[in-house]
mmCIF file of C-alpha atoms in Angstrom:
data_model
loop_
_atom_site.group_PDB
_atom_site.id
_atom_site.type_symbol
_atom_site.label_atom_id
_atom_site.label_comp_id
_atom_site.label_asym_id
_atom_site.label_seq_id
_atom_site.Cartn_x
_atom_site.Cartn_y
_atom_site.Cartn_z
ATOM 1 C CA MET A 6 69.528 110.671 139.321
ATOM 2 C CA ALA A 7 72.005 111.098 136.452
ATOM 3 C CA GLY A 8 74.707 108.345 136.342
ATOM 4 C CA LEU A 9 78.442 109.546 136.347
ATOM 5 C CA HIS A 10 80.237 109.202 132.802
ATOM 6 C CA PHE A 11 83.335 107.481 133.299
ATOM 7 C CA GLU A 12 86.348 107.101 130.614
ATOM 8 C CA LEU A 13 89.051 104.770 131.165
ATOM 9 C CA VAL A 14 91.552 105.669 128.421
ATOM 10 C CA SER A 15 95.101 103.859 128.007
ATOM 11 C CA PRO A 16 97.731 104.832 125.482
ATOM 12 C CA ALA A 17 96.547 102.002 123.412
ATOM 13 C CA ARG A 18 92.883 102.553 123.323
ATOM 14 C CA LEU A 19 89.752 103.558 124.966
ATOM 15 C CA LEU A 20 88.974 100.938 127.480
ATOM 16 C CA PHE A 21 85.732 101.831 128.937
ATOM 17 C CA SER A 22 83.341 104.780 128.162
ATOM 18 C CA GLY A 23 79.952 104.777 129.686
ATOM 19 C CA SER A 24 77.582 105.676 132.711
ATOM 20 C CA VAL A 25 78.218 104.165 136.108
ATOM 21 C CA ALA A 26 76.973 104.891 139.940
ATOM 22 C CA SER A 27 80.418 105.879 141.298
ATOM 23 C CA VAL A 28 84.335 104.914 141.040
ATOM 24 C CA THR A 29 86.566 104.824 143.633
ATOM 25 C CA ILE A 30 90.449 105.707 142.504
ATOM 26 C CA PRO A 31 93.711 105.363 144.186
ATOM 27 C CA GLY A 32 94.773 108.936 144.289
ATOM 28 C CA SER A 33 98.212 109.575 144.988
ATOM 29 C CA GLU A 34 97.304 111.112 148.419
ATOM 30 C CA GLY A 35 94.641 108.426 149.326
ATOM 31 C CA GLU A 36 91.513 106.820 148.181
ATOM 32 C CA MET A 37 88.926 108.871 146.672
ATOM 33 C CA GLY A 38 85.322 107.871 145.575
ATOM 34 C CA ILE A 39 83.907 109.918 142.895
ATOM 35 C CA TYR A 40 80.204 110.323 142.655
ATOM 36 C CA PRO A 41 78.110 112.150 140.082
ATOM 37 C CA GLY A 42 78.153 115.900 140.513
ATOM 38 C CA HIS A 43 81.821 115.899 141.938
ATOM 39 C CA ALA A 44 83.631 119.184 142.064
ATOM 40 C CA PRO A 45 86.007 119.718 139.417
ATOM 41 C CA LEU A 46 89.131 117.786 140.340
ATOM 42 C CA LEU A 47 92.576 116.940 139.233
ATOM 43 C CA ALA A 48 94.643 114.046 140.797
ATOM 44 C CA THR A 49 97.546 111.870 140.059
ATOM 45 C CA LEU A 50 97.157 108.321 140.782
ATOM 46 C CA LYS A 51 99.304 105.578 142.683
ATOM 47 C CA PRO A 52 99.613 102.124 141.480
ATOM 48 C CA GLY A 53 96.510 100.345 142.788
ATOM 49 C CA VAL A 54 93.086 99.100 142.090
ATOM 50 C CA VAL A 55 89.895 101.202 140.508
ATOM 51 C CA THR A 56 86.679 100.092 141.570
ATOM 52 C CA VAL A 57 83.819 100.598 139.088
ATOM 53 C CA PHE A 58 80.244 100.659 140.872
ATOM 54 C CA LYS A 59 77.588 99.969 137.764
ATOM 55 C CA ASP A 60 74.379 101.440 137.520
ATOM 56 C CA GLY A 61 72.340 98.480 137.954
ATOM 57 C CA GLY A 62 74.477 97.065 140.994
ATOM 58 C CA GLY A 63 77.624 95.150 140.723
ATOM 59 C CA SER A 64 81.109 96.297 140.256
ATOM 60 C CA ASP A 65 84.175 95.921 138.140
ATOM 61 C CA ARG A 66 87.660 96.105 139.666
ATOM 62 C CA ILE A 67 90.503 97.059 137.260
ATOM 63 C CA PHE A 68 94.434 97.536 138.302
ATOM 64 C CA VAL A 69 95.988 100.634 137.241
ATOM 65 C CA ARG A 70 99.380 101.964 137.206
ATOM 66 C CA GLY A 71 100.803 105.345 136.505
ATOM 67 C CA GLY A 72 98.118 107.837 135.209
ATOM 68 C CA MET A 73 95.834 110.836 136.605
ATOM 69 C CA VAL A 74 92.172 111.560 136.924
ATOM 70 C CA GLU A 75 90.153 114.458 135.651
ATOM 71 C CA VAL A 76 86.796 115.052 136.960
ATOM 72 C CA ASN A 77 85.032 118.156 135.247
ATOM 73 C CA PRO A 78 81.215 118.640 134.978
ATOM 74 C CA GLN A 79 81.304 116.269 131.780
ATOM 75 C CA GLY A 80 82.487 113.490 133.675
ATOM 76 C CA LEU A 81 85.294 111.348 135.141
ATOM 77 C CA THR A 82 88.216 110.780 132.886
ATOM 78 C CA LEU A 83 90.858 108.293 133.963
ATOM 79 C CA LEU A 84 94.073 108.172 132.023
ATOM 80 C CA ALA A 85 96.392 104.986 132.986
ATOM 81 C CA GLU A 86 99.440 103.876 131.609
ATOM 82 C CA VAL A 87 98.893 100.654 132.260
ATOM 83 C CA ALA A 88 95.111 99.229 132.933
ATOM 84 C CA ILE A 89 94.445 95.413 133.583
ATOM 85 C CA PRO A 90 91.035 94.079 134.945
ATOM 86 C CA MET A 91 91.726 92.139 138.171
ATOM 87 C CA ALA A 92 90.341 89.131 136.811
ATOM 88 C CA GLU A 93 93.134 88.963 134.366
ATOM 89 C CA LEU A 94 95.841 90.324 136.521
ATOM 90 C CA ASP A 95 97.739 87.321 138.116
ATOM 91 C CA ALA A 96 100.906 87.013 139.885
ATOM 92 C CA ALA A 97 103.398 86.774 136.742
ATOM 93 C CA ALA A 98 101.714 90.269 135.373
ATOM 94 C CA LEU A 99 102.334 91.917 138.698
ATOM 95 C CA ALA A 100 105.864 90.397 138.949
ATOM 96 C CA ARG A 101 106.537 92.121 135.559
ATOM 97 C CA GLN A 102 105.211 95.375 136.959
ATOM 98 C CA ILE A 103 107.462 95.043 139.978
ATOM 99 C CA LYS A 104 110.499 94.335 137.901
ATOM 100 C CA ASN A 105 109.846 97.684 135.736
ATOM 101 C CA ALA A 106 109.439 99.489 139.031
ATOM 102 C CA GLU A 107 112.959 98.070 140.149
ATOM 103 C CA GLU A 108 114.392 99.250 136.833
ATOM 104 C CA ASP A 109 113.038 102.507 137.205
ATOM 105 C CA LEU A 110 114.256 102.945 140.825
ATOM 106 C CA ALA A 111 117.872 101.605 139.520
ATOM 107 C CA ASP A 112 117.936 104.254 136.519
ATOM 108 C CA ALA A 113 116.216 107.144 138.999
ATOM 109 C CA LYS A 114 118.606 109.925 140.157
ATOM 110 C CA PRO A 115 118.836 110.179 143.935
ATOM 111 C CA GLY A 116 116.162 112.640 145.340
ATOM 112 C CA GLU A 117 112.918 113.023 144.429
ATOM 113 C CA ALA A 118 112.647 110.970 141.564
ATOM 114 C CA GLN A 119 114.159 108.166 143.496
ATOM 115 C CA ARG A 120 111.874 108.400 146.213
ATOM 116 C CA LYS A 121 108.695 108.642 143.948
ATOM 117 C CA ALA A 122 110.299 105.118 142.233
ATOM 118 C CA THR A 123 110.614 103.829 145.731
ATOM 119 C CA ASP A 124 106.864 104.740 146.763
ATOM 120 C CA THR A 125 105.794 102.846 143.388
ATOM 121 C CA LEU A 126 107.788 99.775 143.922
ATOM 122 C CA ASN A 127 106.380 99.710 147.742
ATOM 123 C CA GLN A 128 102.938 100.314 146.706
ATOM 124 C CA LEU A 129 103.479 97.707 144.126
ATOM 125 C CA LYS A 130 104.639 95.002 146.494
ATOM 126 C CA ALA A 131 101.888 95.733 149.000
ATOM 127 C CA LEU A 132 99.363 94.707 146.196
ATOM 128 C CA GLN A 133 101.122 91.798 145.469
ATOM 129 C CA SER A 134 101.056 90.746 149.258
ATOM 130 C CA ALA A 135 97.220 91.421 149.035
ATOM 131 C CA LEU A 136 96.550 89.433 146.010
ATOM 132 C CA MET B 29 117.667 94.294 68.374
ATOM 133 C CA PRO B 30 116.805 91.533 70.922
ATOM 134 C CA SER B 31 115.986 88.393 69.604
ATOM 135 C CA LEU B 32 112.913 86.495 70.471
ATOM 136 C CA LYS B 33 114.349 84.349 73.250
ATOM 137 C CA ASP B 34 115.666 87.567 74.824
ATOM 138 C CA LEU B 35 112.004 89.337 74.797
ATOM 139 C CA ARG B 36 110.678 85.960 76.216
ATOM 140 C CA ASN B 37 112.608 86.095 79.151
ATOM 141 C CA ARG B 38 112.318 89.816 79.355
ATOM 142 C CA ILE B 39 108.883 89.529 79.893
ATOM 143 C CA SER B 40 108.925 86.380 82.229
ATOM 144 C CA SER B 41 110.971 88.220 84.489
ATOM 145 C CA VAL B 42 108.795 91.504 84.337
ATOM 146 C CA LYS B 43 105.798 89.025 85.160
ATOM 147 C CA ALA B 44 107.398 87.884 88.121
ATOM 148 C CA THR B 45 108.267 91.280 89.847
ATOM 149 C CA ARG B 46 104.843 92.237 89.293
ATOM 150 C CA LYS B 47 103.644 89.492 91.030
ATOM 151 C CA ILE B 48 105.992 90.586 94.051
ATOM 152 C CA THR B 49 104.934 93.965 93.857
ATOM 153 C CA LYS B 50 101.347 93.072 93.749
ATOM 154 C CA ALA B 51 101.850 90.654 96.886
ATOM 155 C CA MET B 52 103.581 93.445 98.775
ATOM 156 C CA GLN B 53 101.018 95.855 97.794
ATOM 157 C CA MET B 54 98.102 93.053 99.507
ATOM 158 C CA VAL B 55 100.179 92.939 102.660
ATOM 159 C CA ALA B 56 100.765 96.757 102.883
ATOM 160 C CA ALA B 57 97.047 96.806 102.621
ATOM 161 C CA ALA B 58 96.415 94.518 105.342
ATOM 162 C CA LYS B 59 98.734 95.922 107.684
ATOM 163 C CA LEU B 60 97.607 99.354 107.025
ATOM 164 C CA ARG B 61 94.049 98.833 108.249
ATOM 165 C CA ARG B 62 95.750 97.275 111.410
ATOM 166 C CA ALA B 63 98.039 100.440 111.806
ATOM 167 C CA GLN B 64 95.018 102.579 111.254
ATOM 168 C CA GLU B 65 92.849 101.082 113.791
ATOM 169 C CA ALA B 66 96.114 101.156 116.041
ATOM 170 C CA ALA B 67 96.653 104.883 115.384
ATOM 171 C CA VAL B 68 92.725 105.661 115.868
ATOM 172 C CA ALA B 69 92.526 103.769 118.889
ATOM 173 C CA ALA B 70 95.570 105.802 120.738
ATOM 174 C CA ARG B 71 94.079 109.254 119.885
ATOM 175 C CA PRO B 72 91.665 109.697 123.006
ATOM 176 C CA TYR B 73 94.383 109.266 125.360
ATOM 177 C CA SER B 74 96.528 111.915 123.506
ATOM 178 C CA GLU B 75 93.723 114.091 123.082
ATOM 179 C CA ARG B 76 92.591 113.720 126.775
ATOM 180 C CA MET B 77 96.368 114.571 127.817
ATOM 181 C CA ALA B 78 96.363 117.498 125.758
ATOM 182 C CA SER B 79 93.185 119.013 127.291
ATOM 183 C CA VAL B 80 94.478 118.314 130.661
ATOM 184 C CA LEU B 81 97.738 119.931 130.051
ATOM 185 C CA SER B 82 96.209 122.825 128.550
ATOM 186 C CA ASN B 83 94.181 123.400 131.599
ATOM 187 C CA LEU B 84 96.810 122.805 133.951
ATOM 188 C CA ALA B 85 99.174 124.916 131.859
ATOM 189 C CA SER B 86 96.758 127.862 131.875
ATOM 190 C CA ALA B 87 96.457 127.565 135.749
ATOM 191 C CA MET B 88 100.378 127.893 135.603
ATOM 192 C CA GLU B 89 100.722 130.602 133.731
ATOM 193 C CA GLY B 90 102.826 133.635 135.428
ATOM 194 C CA LYS B 91 103.386 131.543 138.468
ATOM 195 C CA ALA B 92 107.008 130.773 139.202
ATOM 196 C CA GLY B 93 108.360 127.524 139.652
ATOM 197 C CA ALA B 94 106.728 125.919 136.534
ATOM 198 C CA PRO B 95 108.367 122.925 135.260
ATOM 199 C CA THR B 96 111.177 123.198 132.621
ATOM 200 C CA LEU B 97 109.582 120.632 130.624
ATOM 201 C CA LEU B 98 106.882 123.096 130.279
ATOM 202 C CA THR B 99 108.671 126.323 129.867
ATOM 203 C CA GLY B 100 112.087 125.344 128.372
ATOM 204 C CA THR B 101 115.556 125.995 129.684
ATOM 205 C CA GLY B 102 115.381 129.515 128.889
ATOM 206 C CA PHE B 103 118.012 128.937 126.489
ATOM 207 C CA ASP B 104 117.979 128.210 122.679
ATOM 208 C CA ALA B 105 121.515 126.936 121.932
ATOM 209 C CA THR B 106 120.983 122.875 121.795
ATOM 210 C CA HIS B 107 118.733 121.269 119.481
ATOM 211 C CA LEU B 108 117.950 117.767 119.710
ATOM 212 C CA LEU B 109 115.872 116.372 116.546
ATOM 213 C CA ILE B 110 114.296 112.818 117.215
ATOM 214 C CA VAL B 111 113.872 111.562 113.712
ATOM 215 C CA ALA B 112 111.426 108.582 113.556
ATOM 216 C CA THR B 113 111.227 106.724 110.057
ATOM 217 C CA ALA B 114 110.523 103.240 108.832
ATOM 218 C CA GLU B 115 112.806 99.967 109.231
ATOM 219 C CA ARG B 116 112.206 99.289 105.722
ATOM 220 C CA GLY B 117 112.383 100.575 102.175
ATOM 221 C CA LEU B 118 110.243 99.978 99.292
ATOM 222 C CA CYS B 119 107.690 102.593 100.431
ATOM 223 C CA GLY B 120 108.133 105.570 97.994
ATOM 224 C CA GLY B 121 109.065 108.869 99.206
ATOM 225 C CA PHE B 122 108.152 107.909 103.061
ATOM 226 C CA ASN B 123 111.615 107.695 104.523
ATOM 227 C CA SER B 124 113.157 110.292 102.217
ATOM 228 C CA SER B 125 110.412 113.072 102.692
ATOM 229 C CA ILE B 126 110.998 112.732 106.682
ATOM 230 C CA ALA B 127 114.786 112.521 106.306
ATOM 231 C CA LYS B 128 114.371 115.650 104.230
ATOM 232 C CA ILE B 129 112.379 118.098 106.647
ATOM 233 C CA ALA B 130 115.070 116.862 109.177
ATOM 234 C CA ARG B 131 117.962 117.756 107.143
ATOM 235 C CA GLU B 132 116.202 121.190 106.439
ATOM 236 C CA HIS B 133 115.460 121.758 110.037
ATOM 237 C CA ALA B 134 119.223 120.603 110.832
ATOM 238 C CA ASP B 135 120.724 122.826 108.383
ATOM 239 C CA ARG B 136 118.742 125.959 109.206
ATOM 240 C CA LEU B 137 119.828 125.659 112.832
ATOM 241 C CA ILE B 138 123.598 125.201 112.067
ATOM 242 C CA GLY B 139 123.345 128.152 110.030
ATOM 243 C CA GLN B 140 122.225 129.917 112.796
ATOM 244 C CA GLY B 141 125.003 128.753 114.875
ATOM 245 C CA LYS B 142 123.152 126.467 117.021
ATOM 246 C CA THR B 143 124.509 123.110 118.200
ATOM 247 C CA VAL B 144 122.305 120.256 116.824
ATOM 248 C CA LYS B 145 122.213 116.729 118.083
ATOM 249 C CA ILE B 146 120.105 113.714 116.384
ATOM 250 C CA ILE B 147 118.408 110.867 117.673
ATOM 251 C CA THR B 148 117.534 108.346 115.079
ATOM 252 C CA VAL B 149 114.252 105.935 115.230
ATOM 253 C CA GLY B 150 114.364 103.415 112.517
ATOM 254 C CA LYS B 151 116.958 102.207 110.428
ATOM 255 C CA LYS B 152 116.150 103.948 106.934
ATOM 256 C CA GLY B 153 116.219 107.458 108.847
ATOM 257 C CA ASN B 154 120.035 106.710 110.243
ATOM 258 C CA ASP B 155 120.946 105.639 106.839
ATOM 259 C CA ALA B 156 119.516 108.479 105.174
ATOM 260 C CA LEU B 157 121.059 111.118 107.618
ATOM 261 C CA LYS B 158 124.321 109.242 108.643
ATOM 262 C CA ARG B 159 126.534 110.164 105.614
ATOM 263 C CA VAL B 160 126.290 114.071 106.289
ATOM 264 C CA TYR B 161 125.058 114.268 109.507
ATOM 265 C CA GLY B 162 126.866 111.163 111.170
ATOM 266 C CA LYS B 163 129.039 113.337 113.485
ATOM 267 C CA TYR B 164 125.335 114.900 114.846
ATOM 268 C CA ILE B 165 123.754 111.485 115.608
ATOM 269 C CA VAL B 166 124.242 110.738 119.237
ATOM 270 C CA ASP B 167 121.780 107.931 119.586
ATOM 271 C CA HIS B 168 119.727 105.209 117.434
ATOM 272 C CA VAL B 169 116.896 103.426 118.322
ATOM 273 C CA ASP B 170 116.004 100.189 116.234
ATOM 274 C CA PHE B 171 112.574 98.645 116.085
ATOM 275 C CA ARG B 172 113.318 95.932 113.990
ATOM 276 C CA ASN B 173 112.337 93.342 115.703
ATOM 277 C CA VAL B 174 108.947 94.853 116.777
ATOM 278 C CA LYS B 175 105.642 93.876 115.229
ATOM 279 C CA GLN B 176 103.063 96.080 116.787
ATOM 280 C CA MET B 177 104.350 99.354 118.330
ATOM 281 C CA SER B 178 103.444 99.666 121.645
ATOM 282 C CA PHE B 179 103.513 101.969 124.598
ATOM 283 C CA ALA B 180 106.390 100.308 126.090
ATOM 284 C CA GLU B 181 108.601 101.049 123.105
ATOM 285 C CA ALA B 182 107.590 104.840 122.881
ATOM 286 C CA GLN B 183 108.424 104.913 126.837
ATOM 287 C CA SER B 184 111.839 103.580 125.968
ATOM 288 C CA VAL B 185 112.429 106.640 123.605
ATOM 289 C CA ALA B 186 111.045 109.017 126.042
ATOM 290 C CA HIS B 187 113.268 107.705 128.642
ATOM 291 C CA LYS B 188 116.227 108.518 126.898
ATOM 292 C CA VAL B 189 115.227 111.577 125.828
ATOM 293 C CA LEU B 190 114.131 112.736 129.388
ATOM 294 C CA LEU B 191 117.539 111.433 130.740
ATOM 295 C CA MET B 192 119.449 113.604 128.303
ATOM 296 C CA PHE B 193 117.182 116.457 129.296
ATOM 297 C CA HIS B 194 118.044 116.285 132.663
ATOM 298 C CA ASN B 195 121.824 116.046 132.067
ATOM 299 C CA GLY B 196 121.053 119.357 130.491
ATOM 300 C CA GLU B 197 122.377 118.074 126.983
ATOM 301 C CA PHE B 198 119.788 119.811 124.997
ATOM 302 C CA ASP B 199 117.338 122.802 125.094
ATOM 303 C CA VAL B 200 114.839 122.106 122.928
ATOM 304 C CA ALA B 201 113.581 118.599 121.629
ATOM 305 C CA THR B 202 111.768 118.256 118.079
ATOM 306 C CA LEU B 203 110.197 115.139 117.052
ATOM 307 C CA PHE B 204 109.877 114.372 113.127
ATOM 308 C CA PHE B 205 107.309 111.822 111.866
ATOM 309 C CA SER B 206 104.856 111.623 109.162
ATOM 310 C CA GLU B 207 101.164 112.443 109.739
ATOM 311 C CA PHE B 208 98.879 109.798 108.057
ATOM 312 C CA LYS B 209 96.214 111.896 106.235
ATOM 313 C CA SER B 210 94.970 109.441 104.060
ATOM 314 C CA VAL B 211 96.234 106.460 102.184
ATOM 315 C CA ILE B 212 97.676 108.456 99.203
ATOM 316 C CA SER B 213 98.641 111.596 101.309
ATOM 317 C CA GLN B 214 101.062 111.558 104.328
ATOM 318 C CA LYS B 215 102.661 114.820 105.763
ATOM 319 C CA PRO B 216 106.100 114.970 107.000
ATOM 320 C CA THR B 217 105.745 116.795 110.499
ATOM 321 C CA ALA B 218 108.060 118.454 113.027
ATOM 322 C CA LEU B 219 106.387 118.363 116.614
ATOM 323 C CA ARG B 220 108.055 120.100 119.180
ATOM 324 C CA LEU B 221 108.356 118.367 122.162
ATOM 325 C CA ILE B 222 110.289 120.054 124.838
ATOM 326 C CA PRO B 223 109.243 122.867 125.825
ATOM 327 C CA ALA B 224 105.708 121.281 125.819
ATOM 328 C CA ASP B 225 103.368 122.692 123.067
ATOM 329 C CA VAL B 226 100.209 123.016 125.068
ATOM 330 C CA SER B 227 98.226 125.063 122.360
ATOM 331 C CA GLY B 228 96.692 121.968 120.997
ATOM 332 C CA GLY B 229 94.304 121.005 123.636
ATOM 333 C CA THR B 230 91.049 122.547 124.205
ATOM 334 C CA PRO B 231 90.205 123.099 127.963
ATOM 335 C CA ALA B 232 87.010 121.472 129.321
ATOM 336 C CA ASP B 233 84.233 123.892 130.411
ATOM 337 C CA LEU B 234 83.985 124.112 134.072
ATOM 338 C CA GLY B 235 80.959 126.496 133.972
ATOM 339 C CA GLY B 236 83.023 129.030 135.952
ATOM 340 C CA ALA B 237 84.401 126.709 138.849
ATOM 341 C CA VAL B 238 88.110 125.884 139.397
ATOM 342 C CA TYR B 239 89.752 122.562 139.531
ATOM 343 C CA GLU B 240 90.708 121.242 142.786
ATOM 344 C CA ALA B 241 94.114 119.651 142.383
ATOM 345 C CA GLU B 242 95.580 117.073 144.416
ATOM 346 C CA PRO B 243 98.674 116.955 145.029
ATOM 347 C CA GLU B 244 99.432 120.853 143.769
ATOM 348 C CA GLU B 245 99.268 121.821 139.973
ATOM 349 C CA GLY B 246 102.786 121.981 140.037
ATOM 350 C CA GLU B 247 103.344 118.679 141.313
ATOM 351 C CA ILE B 248 100.597 117.074 138.881
ATOM 352 C CA LEU B 249 102.539 119.029 135.802
ATOM 353 C CA ASP B 250 105.806 117.264 137.157
ATOM 354 C CA ASP B 251 104.370 114.020 136.876
ATOM 355 C CA LEU B 252 102.281 114.425 133.869
ATOM 356 C CA LEU B 253 104.969 116.262 131.437
ATOM 357 C CA PRO B 254 107.147 113.160 130.993
ATOM 358 C CA ARG B 255 104.385 111.002 130.388
ATOM 359 C CA ASN B 256 103.336 113.455 127.843
ATOM 360 C CA ILE B 257 106.312 113.123 125.988
ATOM 361 C CA ALA B 258 106.230 109.235 125.669
ATOM 362 C CA VAL B 259 102.542 109.844 124.655
ATOM 363 C CA GLN B 260 103.641 112.138 121.913
ATOM 364 C CA ILE B 261 106.333 110.107 120.776
ATOM 365 C CA PHE B 262 104.118 107.087 120.813
ATOM 366 C CA ARG B 263 101.313 108.714 118.693
ATOM 367 C CA GLY B 264 104.355 109.877 116.408
ATOM 368 C CA LEU B 265 105.089 106.022 115.901
ATOM 369 C CA LEU B 266 101.738 104.990 115.234
ATOM 370 C CA GLU B 267 101.118 107.824 112.783
ATOM 371 C CA ASN B 268 104.291 107.034 111.189
ATOM 372 C CA ALA B 269 103.459 102.794 111.098
ATOM 373 C CA ALA B 270 99.789 103.929 108.935
ATOM 374 C CA SER B 271 101.925 106.409 106.948
ATOM 375 C CA GLU B 272 104.478 103.840 106.156
ATOM 376 C CA GLN B 273 101.809 101.096 104.957
ATOM 377 C CA GLY B 274 99.909 103.941 103.123
ATOM 378 C CA ALA B 275 103.021 104.857 101.164
ATOM 379 C CA ARG B 276 104.106 101.511 100.524
ATOM 380 C CA MET B 277 100.626 100.406 99.593
ATOM 381 C CA SER B 278 100.716 103.189 97.000
ATOM 382 C CA ALA B 279 104.173 102.820 95.800
ATOM 383 C CA MET B 280 103.303 99.148 95.279
ATOM 384 C CA ASP B 281 100.369 99.958 93.228
ATOM 385 C CA ASN B 282 102.329 102.326 91.053
ATOM 386 C CA ALA B 283 104.828 99.517 90.474
ATOM 387 C CA THR B 284 102.338 96.864 89.736
ATOM 388 C CA ARG B 285 100.834 99.193 87.070
ATOM 389 C CA ASN B 286 104.059 100.065 85.731
ATOM 390 C CA ALA B 287 104.846 96.368 85.463
ATOM 391 C CA GLY B 288 101.372 95.689 83.541
ATOM 392 C CA ASP B 289 102.387 98.496 81.040
ATOM 393 C CA MET B 290 105.829 97.185 80.448
ATOM 394 C CA ILE B 291 104.750 93.644 79.722
ATOM 395 C CA SER B 292 101.970 94.929 77.287
ATOM 396 C CA LYS B 293 104.489 97.077 75.491
ATOM 397 C CA LEU B 294 106.992 93.703 75.487
ATOM 398 C CA SER B 295 104.474 91.569 74.330
ATOM 399 C CA ILE B 296 103.512 93.691 71.173
ATOM 400 C CA LYS B 297 107.110 93.995 70.482
ATOM 401 C CA TYR B 298 107.594 90.383 70.445
ATOM 402 C CA ASN B 299 104.476 89.554 68.401
ATOM 403 C CA ARG B 300 105.635 91.779 65.575
ATOM 404 C CA GLN B 301 108.992 90.555 65.784
ATOM 405 C CA ARG B 302 107.682 86.984 65.355
ATOM 406 C CA GLN B 303 105.359 88.035 62.649
ATOM 407 C CA ALA B 304 108.166 89.732 61.011
ATOM 408 C CA GLN B 305 110.290 86.867 61.139
ATOM 409 C CA ILE B 306 107.220 84.355 59.480
ATOM 410 C CA THR B 307 106.944 86.803 56.850
ATOM 411 C CA LYS B 308 110.598 86.681 56.220
ATOM 412 C CA GLU B 309 110.648 82.980 55.989
ATOM 413 C CA LEU B 310 107.814 82.836 53.593
ATOM 414 C CA ILE B 311 109.267 85.437 51.484
ATOM 415 C CA GLU B 312 112.438 83.272 51.328
ATOM 416 C CA ILE B 313 110.275 80.314 50.463
ATOM 417 C CA ILE B 314 108.225 82.139 47.725
ATOM 418 C CA SER B 315 111.177 83.855 46.111
ATOM 419 C CA GLY B 316 113.095 80.251 46.248
ATOM 420 C CA ALA B 317 110.118 78.787 44.491
ATOM 421 C CA GLU B 318 109.838 81.535 41.867
ATOM 422 C CA ALA B 319 113.682 81.134 41.245
ATOM 423 C CA LEU B 320 113.083 77.864 40.118
#
């Protein structure tokens, strides 16, 4: 069975490109597992952990924030503003992210934007307590 | 007629200048490579973003409730010009050519009776525009202390722009930067940010299938368009950084060559004058001896 072509792209560079068995992504409306042959999909992401299951077994965990995924017949593309491998993510880095999110919340206009910023902050805090 | 000593001083000062321009050229060459790598590395993201956006935009076509970042406010009265230039000079026509197309653009808009607002990114653009267009400049972003452009810088600019847009301070935004073609060629470019220009991307071939969207397309677009502004600005800044180094490298190469030409001309002049002086002294001695 053909693998899933997975690309992880951040604004600064292409972080990962290759064939994998499957990928679990934190969609804004719930976790999703993407396997080869998935229907075309567009989704936004919430801050969370992407798990990449490699072809030969084993998996990588990568923290992502702010982005979206596109699934098309060519494969899965994940665009993330921030992507840090879980091994390199420590409390300090996460604290920085939380501080950013707090600033966003302070700047956000009341209503939709504020609600979104609050969500982001809460998700980050949940992740911090899980770490 | 300058004396021999004057000429000697001249030659040594031009030699010192040549050393400096040569060093600057080499520094620019090293920085150029890094800037070029950064610009190339950032390309996949903006390309994917463009293709996703054009997919979504075509899906939203004709539907009501498309975000104003995509469709525009429906007015064309106030234009925001974001002029991105370098922080430093001595890079040939790099800064002035960006300022020039921004000026032409502004003049055209003012001629049509539109309101113009300018945000300058980079000190040199601000210097070039503030004398004549000072009253239009609403903001200035300074990256003097930033060594390597990162996405955070682009986001801070995008944040300002989006805030202004949401407050209804302008209808159309255009970014001015220099596109990096090659070391010897940089093209000053105007890129429309708002309303978003989605014609650039090529939609992926789905083989007749339709995208499932989660959440709705409109909501994804709402999320994506502000990000796209930051991505476009980021791309502009990186292209600018590479162009700046390219322009500086060729400018300094020219300066080094000119200094070399000048040194050889001055040396010839110096040698001629020295020979003339020796000849003169000899004639004086010989005619003095003959007179005896």
